PDB file of C-alpha atoms and ligand atoms in Angstrom:
ATOM      1  CA  MET A 473      42.801  59.739  77.364  1.00  0.00           C
ATOM      2  CA  GLN A 474      46.169  60.769  75.932  1.00  0.00           C
ATOM      3  CA  ILE A 475      46.245  61.474  72.188  1.00  0.00           C
ATOM      4  CA  VAL A 476      49.575  62.174  70.486  1.00  0.00           C
ATOM      5  CA  ILE A 477      49.730  63.933  67.132  1.00  0.00           C
ATOM      6  CA  ALA A 478      52.880  63.126  65.158  1.00  0.00           C
ATOM      7  CA  SER A 479      54.101  63.464  61.598  1.00  0.00           C
ATOM      8  CA  GLY A 480      57.733  62.429  61.352  1.00  0.00           C
ATOM      9  CA  LYS A 481      58.340  65.235  58.853  1.00  0.00           C
ATOM     10  CA  GLY A 482      58.292  68.904  59.795  1.00  0.00           C
ATOM     11  CA  GLY A 483      56.239  71.407  57.810  1.00  0.00           C
ATOM     12  CA  VAL A 484      53.282  69.147  57.051  1.00  0.00           C
ATOM     13  CA  GLY A 485      50.921  71.206  59.205  1.00  0.00           C
ATOM     14  CA  LYS A 486      50.892  69.188  62.415  1.00  0.00           C
ATOM     15  CA  SER A 487      50.647  72.108  64.829  1.00  0.00           C
ATOM     16  CA  THR A 488      48.135  74.056  62.719  1.00  0.00           C
ATOM     17  CA  VAL A 489      45.896  71.005  62.447  1.00  0.00           C
ATOM     18  CA  THR A 490      46.337  70.337  66.193  1.00  0.00           C
ATOM     19  CA  ALA A 491      45.342  73.933  67.053  1.00  0.00           C
ATOM     20  CA  SER A 492      42.157  73.671  65.014  1.00  0.00           C
ATOM     21  CA  LEU A 493      41.299  70.254  66.455  1.00  0.00           C
ATOM     22  CA  LEU A 494      41.727  71.627  69.979  1.00  0.00           C
ATOM     23  CA  TYR A 495      39.431  74.511  69.043  1.00  0.00           C
ATOM     24  CA  LEU A 496      36.782  72.096  67.757  1.00  0.00           C
ATOM     25  CA  LEU A 497      36.963  69.710  70.714  1.00  0.00           C
ATOM     26  CA  LYS A 498      37.205  72.282  73.515  1.00  0.00           C
ATOM     27  CA  ASP A 499      33.451  72.826  74.037  1.00  0.00           C
ATOM     28  CA  GLU A 500      32.613  69.166  74.374  1.00  0.00           C
ATOM     29  CA  TYR A 501      35.607  67.873  76.336  1.00  0.00           C
ATOM     30  CA  ARG A 502      37.819  69.054  79.199  1.00  0.00           C
ATOM     31  CA  LEU A 503      41.210  69.230  77.497  1.00  0.00           C
ATOM     32  CA  ILE A 504      44.825  70.076  78.131  1.00  0.00           C
ATOM     33  CA  ALA A 505      47.237  70.790  75.261  1.00  0.00           C
ATOM     34  CA  VAL A 506      50.896  69.779  75.464  1.00  0.00           C
ATOM     35  CA  ASP A 507      53.372  71.316  73.037  1.00  0.00           C
ATOM     36  CA  ALA A 508      56.076  68.649  73.006  1.00  0.00           C
ATOM     37  CA  ASP A 509      58.244  70.208  70.307  1.00  0.00           C
ATOM     38  CA  ALA A 510      60.843  71.494  72.753  1.00  0.00           C
ATOM     39  CA  GLU A 511      63.207  72.690  70.022  1.00  0.00           C
ATOM     40  CA  ALA A 512      60.617  74.735  68.143  1.00  0.00           C
ATOM     41  CA  PRO A 513      57.511  75.192  70.296  1.00  0.00           C
ATOM     42  CA  ASN A 514      54.789  77.133  68.498  1.00  0.00           C
ATOM     43  CA  LEU A 515      51.446  75.592  69.494  1.00  0.00           C
ATOM     44  CA  GLY A 516      51.084  78.278  72.176  1.00  0.00           C
ATOM     45  CA  LEU A 517      51.611  80.966  69.541  1.00  0.00           C
ATOM     46  CA  LEU A 518      49.037  79.412  67.239  1.00  0.00           C
ATOM     47  CA  LEU A 519      46.576  79.464  70.151  1.00  0.00           C
ATOM     48  CA  GLY A 520      47.272  83.135  70.840  1.00  0.00           C
ATOM     49  CA  VAL A 521      49.225  82.634  74.079  1.00  0.00           C
ATOM     50  CA  THR A 522      51.278  85.762  74.783  1.00  0.00           C
ATOM     51  CA  GLU A 523      51.969  85.351  78.503  1.00  0.00           C
ATOM     52  CA  TRP A 524      52.899  82.331  80.587  1.00  0.00           C
ATOM     53  CA  GLU A 525      51.472  82.014  84.101  1.00  0.00           C
ATOM     54  CA  GLU A 526      54.124  79.722  85.499  1.00  0.00           C
ATOM     55  CA  GLU A 527      57.571  78.535  84.475  1.00  0.00           C
ATOM     56  CA  ARG A 528      59.653  75.627  85.780  1.00  0.00           C
ATOM     57  CA  GLU A 529      63.317  75.287  84.958  1.00  0.00           C
ATOM     58  CA  HIS A 530      64.549  71.856  83.984  1.00  0.00           C
ATOM     59  CA  VAL A 531      67.988  71.243  85.439  1.00  0.00           C
ATOM     60  CA  GLY A 532      69.618  67.959  84.585  1.00  0.00           C
ATOM     61  CA  ALA A 533      72.105  68.323  81.772  1.00  0.00           C
ATOM     62  CA  LYS A 534      75.780  68.106  82.735  1.00  0.00           C
ATOM     63  CA  ILE A 535      78.762  69.846  81.174  1.00  0.00           C
ATOM     64  CA  ALA A 536      82.462  69.657  81.967  1.00  0.00           C
ATOM     65  CA  ARG A 537      84.422  72.545  83.498  1.00  0.00           C
ATOM     66  CA  ILE A 538      88.214  72.819  83.536  1.00  0.00           C
ATOM     67  CA  ASN A 539      89.980  74.466  86.446  1.00  0.00           C
ATOM     68  CA  THR A 540      92.660  76.571  84.713  1.00  0.00           C
ATOM     69  CA  GLU A 541      94.514  77.001  88.044  1.00  0.00           C
ATOM     70  CA  THR A 542      95.352  73.300  88.333  1.00  0.00           C
ATOM     71  CA  CYS A 543      95.422  72.348  84.624  1.00  0.00           C
ATOM     72  CA  ILE A 544      98.957  71.471  83.458  1.00  0.00           C
ATOM     73  CA  ARG A 545      98.006  71.986  79.775  1.00  0.00           C
ATOM     74  CA  CYS A 546      98.901  68.470  78.687  1.00  0.00           C
ATOM     75  CA  GLY A 547      96.137  68.441  76.045  1.00  0.00           C
ATOM     76  CA  ILE A 548      95.005  64.856  76.749  1.00  0.00           C
ATOM     77  CA  CYS A 549      91.414  65.903  77.357  1.00  0.00           C
ATOM     78  CA  GLN A 550      91.266  67.680  73.999  1.00  0.00           C
ATOM     79  CA  MET A 551      92.658  64.625  72.197  1.00  0.00           C
ATOM     80  CA  ARG A 552      90.210  62.234  73.886  1.00  0.00           C
ATOM     81  CA  CYS A 553      86.966  64.212  73.852  1.00  0.00           C
ATOM     82  CA  PRO A 554      84.734  62.196  71.465  1.00  0.00           C
ATOM     83  CA  TYR A 555      82.722  65.291  70.549  1.00  0.00           C
ATOM     84  CA  GLU A 556      85.699  67.600  69.887  1.00  0.00           C
ATOM     85  CA  CYS A 557      84.432  70.228  72.275  1.00  0.00           C
ATOM     86  CA  ILE A 558      87.634  71.212  74.072  1.00  0.00           C
ATOM     87  CA  TYR A 559      89.665  74.046  72.592  1.00  0.00           C
ATOM     88  CA  VAL A 560      92.585  76.263  73.566  1.00  0.00           C
ATOM     89  CA  ASP A 561      91.697  79.910  74.100  1.00  0.00           C
ATOM     90  CA  ASP A 562      93.838  82.983  73.326  1.00  0.00           C
ATOM     91  CA  GLU A 563      95.583  82.689  76.700  1.00  0.00           C
ATOM     92  CA  GLY A 564      96.517  79.048  76.122  1.00  0.00           C
ATOM     93  CA  ASN A 565      93.901  77.674  78.550  1.00  0.00           C
ATOM     94  CA  TYR A 566      92.029  74.461  77.753  1.00  0.00           C
ATOM     95  CA  VAL A 567      88.323  75.337  77.697  1.00  0.00           C
ATOM     96  CA  VAL A 568      85.119  73.332  77.197  1.00  0.00           C
ATOM     97  CA  ASN A 569      82.625  74.483  74.572  1.00  0.00           C
ATOM     98  CA  GLU A 570      79.444  74.501  76.657  1.00  0.00           C
ATOM     99  CA  LEU A 571      77.152  74.334  73.663  1.00  0.00           C
ATOM    100  CA  THR A 572      78.558  71.069  72.334  1.00  0.00           C
ATOM    101  CA  CYS A 573      79.659  69.273  75.530  1.00  0.00           C
ATOM    102  CA  GLU A 574      77.609  66.098  76.056  1.00  0.00           C
ATOM    103  CA  GLY A 575      78.655  65.629  79.663  1.00  0.00           C
ATOM    104  CA  CYS A 576      80.094  62.152  78.996  1.00  0.00           C
ATOM    105  CA  ASN A 577      83.030  62.740  81.417  1.00  0.00           C
ATOM    106  CA  VAL A 578      85.651  61.079  79.191  1.00  0.00           C
ATOM    107  CA  CYS A 579      87.820  64.169  79.733  1.00  0.00           C
ATOM    108  CA  GLY A 580      87.471  63.856  83.511  1.00  0.00           C
ATOM    109  CA  LEU A 581      88.529  60.208  83.395  1.00  0.00           C
ATOM    110  CA  VAL A 582      91.652  60.798  81.284  1.00  0.00           C
ATOM    111  CA  CYS A 583      92.856  64.004  82.954  1.00  0.00           C
ATOM    112  CA  PRO A 584      96.073  63.239  84.914  1.00  0.00           C
ATOM    113  CA  VAL A 585      95.388  65.944  87.524  1.00  0.00           C
ATOM    114  CA  PRO A 586      92.580  64.791  89.834  1.00  0.00           C
ATOM    115  CA  GLY A 587      89.821  67.338  90.383  1.00  0.00           C
ATOM    116  CA  THR A 588      90.827  69.561  87.456  1.00  0.00           C
ATOM    117  CA  ILE A 589      87.828  68.570  85.350  1.00  0.00           C
ATOM    118  CA  THR A 590      84.463  68.437  87.068  1.00  0.00           C
ATOM    119  CA  LEU A 591      80.947  67.898  85.769  1.00  0.00           C
ATOM    120  CA  GLU A 592      78.453  70.612  86.579  1.00  0.00           C
ATOM    121  CA  GLN A 593      74.663  70.431  86.331  1.00  0.00           C
ATOM    122  CA  VAL A 594      73.153  73.119  84.132  1.00  0.00           C
ATOM    123  CA  ARG A 595      69.685  74.154  83.041  1.00  0.00           C
ATOM    124  CA  SER A 596      68.573  72.416  79.866  1.00  0.00           C
ATOM    125  CA  GLY A 597      65.295  74.194  79.318  1.00  0.00           C
ATOM    126  CA  VAL A 598      62.072  75.509  80.714  1.00  0.00           C
ATOM    127  CA  ILE A 599      58.501  74.234  80.909  1.00  0.00           C
ATOM    128  CA  ARG A 600      55.714  76.791  80.896  1.00  0.00           C
ATOM    129  CA  LYS A 601      52.012  76.795  81.650  1.00  0.00           C
ATOM    130  CA  ALA A 602      49.297  79.122  80.409  1.00  0.00           C
ATOM    131  CA  THR A 603      45.545  79.182  80.066  1.00  0.00           C
ATOM    132  CA  THR A 604      44.542  79.793  76.466  1.00  0.00           C
ATOM    133  CA  LYS A 605      41.866  82.332  75.591  1.00  0.00           C
ATOM    134  CA  TYR A 606      39.733  79.310  74.689  1.00  0.00           C
ATOM    135  CA  GLY A 607      39.696  78.235  78.324  1.00  0.00           C
ATOM    136  CA  PHE A 608      41.868  75.102  78.288  1.00  0.00           C
ATOM    137  CA  PRO A 609      45.415  75.006  79.697  1.00  0.00           C
ATOM    138  CA  ILE A 610      48.557  74.468  77.662  1.00  0.00           C
ATOM    139  CA  ILE A 611      51.961  73.199  78.777  1.00  0.00           C
ATOM    140  CA  SER A 612      54.933  73.956  76.564  1.00  0.00           C
ATOM    141  CA  ALA A 613      58.576  72.918  76.803  1.00  0.00           C
ATOM    142  CA  GLN A 614      61.469  74.926  75.426  1.00  0.00           C
ATOM    143  CA  LEU A 615      64.991  73.546  75.194  1.00  0.00           C
ATOM    144  CA  ASP A 616      67.923  75.908  75.745  1.00  0.00           C
ATOM    145  CA  VAL A 617      70.381  76.266  72.859  1.00  0.00           C
ATOM    146  CA  GLY A 618      72.798  73.360  72.576  1.00  0.00           C
ATOM    147  CA  ARG A 619      71.381  71.432  75.526  1.00  0.00           C
ATOM    148  CA  PRO A 620      70.604  67.716  75.458  1.00  0.00           C
ATOM    149  CA  GLU A 621      67.752  66.056  77.386  1.00  0.00           C
ATOM    150  CA  SER A 622      64.857  67.062  75.132  1.00  0.00           C
ATOM    151  CA  GLY A 623      63.236  63.705  75.893  1.00  0.00           C
ATOM    152  CA  LYS A 624      63.443  64.231  79.659  1.00  0.00           C
ATOM    153  CA  LEU A 625      61.997  67.714  79.197  1.00  0.00           C
ATOM    154  CA  VAL A 626      58.994  66.294  77.340  1.00  0.00           C
ATOM    155  CA  THR A 627      58.543  63.552  79.954  1.00  0.00           C
ATOM    156  CA  GLU A 628      58.570  66.191  82.679  1.00  0.00           C
ATOM    157  CA  GLU A 629      56.050  68.380  80.882  1.00  0.00           C
ATOM    158  CA  LYS A 630      53.703  65.420  80.415  1.00  0.00           C
ATOM    159  CA  GLU A 631      53.993  64.671  84.144  1.00  0.00           C
ATOM    160  CA  TRP A 632      53.048  68.274  84.905  1.00  0.00           C
ATOM    161  CA  ALA A 633      50.130  68.010  82.477  1.00  0.00           C
ATOM    162  CA  LYS A 634      48.921  64.855  84.263  1.00  0.00           C
ATOM    163  CA  GLN A 635      49.076  66.658  87.588  1.00  0.00           C
ATOM    164  CA  ILE A 636      46.978  69.528  86.177  1.00  0.00           C
ATOM    165  CA  MET A 637      44.499  67.021  84.732  1.00  0.00           C
ATOM    166  CA  LYS A 638      43.999  65.604  88.222  1.00  0.00           C
ATOM    167  CA  GLU A 639      43.692  69.027  89.855  1.00  0.00           C
ATOM    168  CA  GLN A 640      41.273  70.386  87.263  1.00  0.00           C
ATOM    169  CA  ASN A 641      39.474  67.118  86.558  1.00  0.00           C
ATOM    170  CA  LEU A 642      40.374  67.194  82.857  1.00  0.00           C
ATOM    171  CA  GLU A 643      39.583  64.303  80.531  1.00  0.00           C
ATOM    172  CA  HIS A 644      42.006  64.387  77.617  1.00  0.00           C
ATOM    173  CA  MET A 645      45.606  65.348  76.924  1.00  0.00           C
ATOM    174  CA  ILE A 646      46.408  66.293  73.324  1.00  0.00           C
ATOM    175  CA  VAL A 647      50.161  66.131  72.709  1.00  0.00           C
ATOM    176  CA  ASP A 648      51.631  67.950  69.712  1.00  0.00           C
ATOM    177  CA  SER A 649      54.858  66.029  69.126  1.00  0.00           C
ATOM    178  CA  ALA A 650      58.054  67.254  67.468  1.00  0.00           C
ATOM    179  CA  ALA A 651      59.113  66.201  63.984  1.00  0.00           C
ATOM    180  CA  GLY A 652      61.560  63.325  63.540  1.00  0.00           C
ATOM    181  CA  ILE A 653      61.875  60.180  65.640  1.00  0.00           C
ATOM    182  CA  GLY A 654      64.255  61.419  68.339  1.00  0.00           C
ATOM    183  CA  CYS A 655      63.981  61.439  72.120  1.00  0.00           C
ATOM    184  CA  GLN A 656      61.249  64.101  72.178  1.00  0.00           C
ATOM    185  CA  VAL A 657      59.056  62.042  69.872  1.00  0.00           C
ATOM    186  CA  ILE A 658      59.671  58.833  71.803  1.00  0.00           C
ATOM    187  CA  ALA A 659      58.736  60.658  75.023  1.00  0.00           C
ATOM    188  CA  SER A 660      55.627  62.084  73.322  1.00  0.00           C
ATOM    189  CA  VAL A 661      54.418  58.810  71.871  1.00  0.00           C
ATOM    190  CA  GLY A 662      55.279  56.717  74.956  1.00  0.00           C
ATOM    191  CA  GLY A 663      52.280  56.443  77.266  1.00  0.00           C
ATOM    192  CA  ALA A 664      49.743  57.729  74.719  1.00  0.00           C
ATOM    193  CA  ASP A 665      46.491  55.826  74.153  1.00  0.00           C
ATOM    194  CA  VAL A 666      46.177  56.734  70.491  1.00  0.00           C
ATOM    195  CA  ALA A 667      48.413  58.282  67.825  1.00  0.00           C
ATOM    196  CA  ILE A 668      47.086  60.520  65.078  1.00  0.00           C
ATOM    197  CA  LEU A 669      49.612  60.737  62.251  1.00  0.00           C
ATOM    198  CA  ILE A 670      49.612  63.675  59.884  1.00  0.00           C
ATOM    199  CA  ALA A 671      51.220  63.415  56.471  1.00  0.00           C
ATOM    200  CA  GLU A 672      51.035  65.008  53.054  1.00  0.00           C
ATOM    201  CA  PRO A 673      51.015  63.033  49.810  1.00  0.00           C
ATOM    202  CA  THR A 674      54.712  63.295  48.978  1.00  0.00           C
ATOM    203  CA  PRO A 675      57.453  60.645  49.043  1.00  0.00           C
ATOM    204  CA  ALA A 676      59.364  62.570  51.758  1.00  0.00           C
ATOM    205  CA  SER A 677      56.345  62.796  54.048  1.00  0.00           C
ATOM    206  CA  LEU A 678      55.512  59.123  53.446  1.00  0.00           C
ATOM    207  CA  SER A 679      59.039  58.076  54.329  1.00  0.00           C
ATOM    208  CA  ASP A 680      58.978  60.126  57.554  1.00  0.00           C
ATOM    209  CA  VAL A 681      55.519  59.049  58.655  1.00  0.00           C
ATOM    210  CA  GLN A 682      56.555  55.423  58.139  1.00  0.00           C
ATOM    211  CA  ARG A 683      59.470  56.019  60.498  1.00  0.00           C
ATOM    212  CA  VAL A 684      57.346  57.603  63.212  1.00  0.00           C
ATOM    213  CA  TYR A 685      54.770  54.814  62.782  1.00  0.00           C
ATOM    214  CA  LYS A 686      57.496  52.363  63.829  1.00  0.00           C
ATOM    215  CA  VAL A 687      57.785  54.294  67.117  1.00  0.00           C
ATOM    216  CA  VAL A 688      53.995  54.077  67.515  1.00  0.00           C
ATOM    217  CA  GLN A 689      54.085  50.329  66.815  1.00  0.00           C
ATOM    218  CA  HIS A 690      56.850  49.911  69.385  1.00  0.00           C
ATOM    219  CA  PHE A 691      54.422  51.214  72.016  1.00  0.00           C
ATOM    220  CA  HIS A 692      51.557  49.086  70.599  1.00  0.00           C
ATOM    221  CA  GLU A 693      49.292  52.097  70.150  1.00  0.00           C
ATOM    222  CA  PRO A 694      46.441  52.296  67.651  1.00  0.00           C
ATOM    223  CA  ALA A 695      47.172  54.798  64.879  1.00  0.00           C
ATOM    224  CA  TYR A 696      45.025  56.920  62.588  1.00  0.00           C
ATOM    225  CA  LEU A 697      46.040  59.103  59.650  1.00  0.00           C
ATOM    226  CA  ILE A 698      45.063  62.596  58.534  1.00  0.00           C
ATOM    227  CA  ILE A 699      46.193  63.554  55.029  1.00  0.00           C
ATOM    228  CA  ASN A 700      46.992  67.247  54.902  1.00  0.00           C
ATOM    229  CA  LYS A 701      47.418  69.257  51.681  1.00  0.00           C
ATOM    230  CA  ALA A 702      45.712  66.239  50.161  1.00  0.00           C
ATOM    231  CA  ASP A 703      45.435  67.716  46.664  1.00  0.00           C
ATOM    232  CA  ILE A 704      49.010  68.973  46.145  1.00  0.00           C
ATOM    233  CA  ASN A 705      50.256  65.830  44.418  1.00  0.00           C
ATOM    234  CA  PRO A 706      47.304  64.060  42.742  1.00  0.00           C
ATOM    235  CA  GLY A 707      49.469  61.448  41.008  1.00  0.00           C
ATOM    236  CA  PHE A 708      50.981  60.183  44.268  1.00  0.00           C
ATOM    237  CA  THR A 709      49.073  57.227  45.672  1.00  0.00           C
ATOM    238  CA  GLY A 710      51.806  55.812  47.925  1.00  0.00           C
ATOM    239  CA  LEU A 711      50.519  57.338  51.166  1.00  0.00           C
ATOM    240  CA  LYS A 712      47.025  55.880  50.889  1.00  0.00           C
ATOM    241  CA  GLU A 713      48.385  52.543  49.720  1.00  0.00           C
ATOM    242  CA  TRP A 714      50.711  52.368  52.708  1.00  0.00           C
ATOM    243  CA  ALA A 715      47.884  53.256  55.146  1.00  0.00           C
ATOM    244  CA  GLU A 716      45.700  50.545  53.636  1.00  0.00           C
ATOM    245  CA  GLN A 717      48.508  47.999  53.765  1.00  0.00           C
ATOM    246  CA  GLU A 718      49.177  48.767  57.457  1.00  0.00           C
ATOM    247  CA  GLY A 719      45.476  48.891  58.329  1.00  0.00           C
ATOM    248  CA  ILE A 720      45.682  52.529  59.459  1.00  0.00           C
ATOM    249  CA  PRO A 721      42.246  54.174  59.194  1.00  0.00           C
ATOM    250  CA  ILE A 722      42.230  57.557  57.418  1.00  0.00           C
ATOM    251  CA  LEU A 723      40.320  60.093  59.512  1.00  0.00           C
ATOM    252  CA  GLY A 724      40.016  62.531  56.638  1.00  0.00           C
ATOM    253  CA  GLU A 725      41.761  64.667  54.069  1.00  0.00           C
ATOM    254  CA  ILE A 726      42.415  68.410  54.287  1.00  0.00           C
ATOM    255  CA  PRO A 727      42.927  70.192  50.957  1.00  0.00           C
ATOM    256  CA  TYR A 728      45.645  72.778  50.453  1.00  0.00           C
ATOM    257  CA  ASP A 729      44.118  76.093  51.483  1.00  0.00           C
ATOM    258  CA  SER A 730      45.719  79.544  51.598  1.00  0.00           C
ATOM    259  CA  ALA A 731      43.493  80.244  54.634  1.00  0.00           C
ATOM    260  CA  ILE A 732      45.934  78.154  56.690  1.00  0.00           C
ATOM    261  CA  PRO A 733      49.094  80.287  56.226  1.00  0.00           C
ATOM    262  CA  LYS A 734      46.953  83.419  56.587  1.00  0.00           C
ATOM    263  CA  SER A 735      45.539  82.185  59.899  1.00  0.00           C
ATOM    264  CA  MET A 736      49.062  81.345  61.094  1.00  0.00           C
ATOM    265  CA  SER A 737      50.183  84.915  60.511  1.00  0.00           C
ATOM    266  CA  MET A 738      47.136  86.019  62.534  1.00  0.00           C
ATOM    267  CA  LEU A 739      48.115  83.572  65.348  1.00  0.00           C
ATOM    268  CA  ARG A 740      44.700  81.958  65.279  1.00  0.00           C
ATOM    269  CA  PRO A 741      43.520  78.422  64.472  1.00  0.00           C
ATOM    270  CA  PHE A 742      42.307  78.381  60.864  1.00  0.00           C
ATOM    271  CA  ILE A 743      38.935  76.978  61.931  1.00  0.00           C
ATOM    272  CA  GLU A 744      38.372  80.145  63.962  1.00  0.00           C
ATOM    273  CA  ALA A 745      39.914  82.664  61.546  1.00  0.00           C
ATOM    274  CA  PHE A 746      38.359  81.238  58.363  1.00  0.00           C
ATOM    275  CA  PRO A 747      35.484  78.976  59.424  1.00  0.00           C
ATOM    276  CA  GLU A 748      34.050  78.724  55.911  1.00  0.00           C
ATOM    277  CA  SER A 749      37.330  77.795  54.191  1.00  0.00           C
ATOM    278  CA  LYS A 750      37.769  74.407  52.484  1.00  0.00           C
ATOM    279  CA  ALA A 751      40.281  73.373  55.147  1.00  0.00           C
ATOM    280  CA  SER A 752      37.844  74.274  57.933  1.00  0.00           C
ATOM    281  CA  GLN A 753      35.070  72.210  56.400  1.00  0.00           C
ATOM    282  CA  ALA A 754      37.444  69.255  56.228  1.00  0.00           C
ATOM    283  CA  ILE A 755      38.736  69.593  59.808  1.00  0.00           C
ATOM    284  CA  ARG A 756      35.170  69.852  61.102  1.00  0.00           C
ATOM    285  CA  GLU A 757      34.390  66.478  59.521  1.00  0.00           C
ATOM    286  CA  ILE A 758      37.615  65.027  60.923  1.00  0.00           C
ATOM    287  CA  ALA A 759      36.756  66.255  64.422  1.00  0.00           C
ATOM    288  CA  GLU A 760      33.377  64.493  64.160  1.00  0.00           C
ATOM    289  CA  VAL A 761      35.118  61.236  63.191  1.00  0.00           C
ATOM    290  CA  ILE A 762      37.529  61.649  66.122  1.00  0.00           C
ATOM    291  CA  LYS A 763      34.564  62.071  68.487  1.00  0.00           C
ATOM    292  CA  GLN A 764      32.864  58.956  67.133  1.00  0.00           C
ATOM    293  CA  GLU A 765      35.865  56.699  66.544  1.00  0.00           C
ATOM    294  CA  ILE A 766      38.502  57.704  69.066  1.00  0.00           C
ATOM    295  CA  ILE A 767      37.155  59.627  72.045  1.00  0.00           C
ATOM    296  CA  LYS A 768      33.652  58.017  72.000  1.00  0.00           C
TER     297      LYS A 768
HETATM  298  S1  LIG B1234      82.317  65.778  79.128  1.00  0.00           S
HETATM  299 FE1  LIG B1234      82.596  64.560  77.273  1.00  0.00          FE
HETATM  300  S2  LIG B1234      81.801  65.898  75.676  1.00  0.00           S
HETATM  301 FE2  LIG B1234      82.165  67.205  77.447  1.00  0.00          FE
HETATM  302  S3  LIG B1234      84.197  68.006  77.150  1.00  0.00           S
HETATM  303 FE3  LIG B1234      84.395  66.168  78.396  1.00  0.00          FE
HETATM  304  S4  LIG B1234      84.788  64.533  76.932  1.00  0.00           S
HETATM  305 FE4  LIG B1234      84.014  66.271  75.777  1.00  0.00          FE
HETATM  306  S1  LIG B1235      93.771  66.666  80.611  1.00  0.00           S
HETATM  307 FE1  LIG B1235      93.548  67.864  82.492  1.00  0.00          FE
HETATM  308  S2  LIG B1235      95.551  68.731  82.808  1.00  0.00           S
HETATM  309 FE2  LIG B1235      95.538  68.020  80.707  1.00  0.00          FE
HETATM  310  S3  LIG B1235      94.879  69.817  79.524  1.00  0.00           S
HETATM  311 FE3  LIG B1235      93.049  68.701  80.024  1.00  0.00          FE
HETATM  312  S4  LIG B1235      92.324  69.604  81.903  1.00  0.00           S
HETATM  313 FE4  LIG B1235      94.418  70.240  81.672  1.00  0.00          FE
END
């Protein structure tokens, strides 16, 4: 089974909750964790991973290169680049900004000197594998600065995770998705069997979880909700009302607990670092509901 954990909004505690859920489920199920937040991967850190066993480069992004030997400095490419990523350097050469180039090849099409602008494939990121100290493997993607293709990177890491599941006879993939509703999130949610949404009771979190729920609906996946920091805004009822309206079952509520930031600084799941904390009691109950309602 493939379970994706998504929130829409960043900072609501998605990865910390995911780390503790993995910790609670690891003894009963054969799991693999996938950190699909390629721009800010930190699930590995929260699970105490300090060394990666294997790395695979993802090459696929394209950027333009200008041959200064044949360039006649007409400036057409600079005028036509839709992303404004061609500039003139101190020597008067037309140069492509590699960090912002989208590889669309408009410059190559408008350049009057054939062969002066070429598209070159470059690395867009890396996918890494480790075995956590808890015994289950983790796959994590990391996008290089300024590179596109975060969605392809996540798709590739999920393919690698599937291959490992086959090799090691694992049962469940738990995917920690990125914030937002961009390519990474679409690649994370696509192909999942179930989505667990995490939100806090604030208008911003509600708005973002509603957006990511649309992605989940697009893939016709059943969704469940965990309310994190459930007591920070007692007067706000919008999140629960929305869940009820959409028919999204609430798996449980985790109260705000200072044990969570403390455990993050210790690079340990809060359930392990502070097992008697209020948050740990809540996540234990949520894990039981997940076992009964989702994994079965
Ligand atoms: S490939 Fe596209 S984005 Fe890159 S420099 Fe050329 S026109 Fe600009
Ligand atoms: S369009 Fe071609 S020839 Fe003109 S400045 Fe750009 S690279 Fe040089």
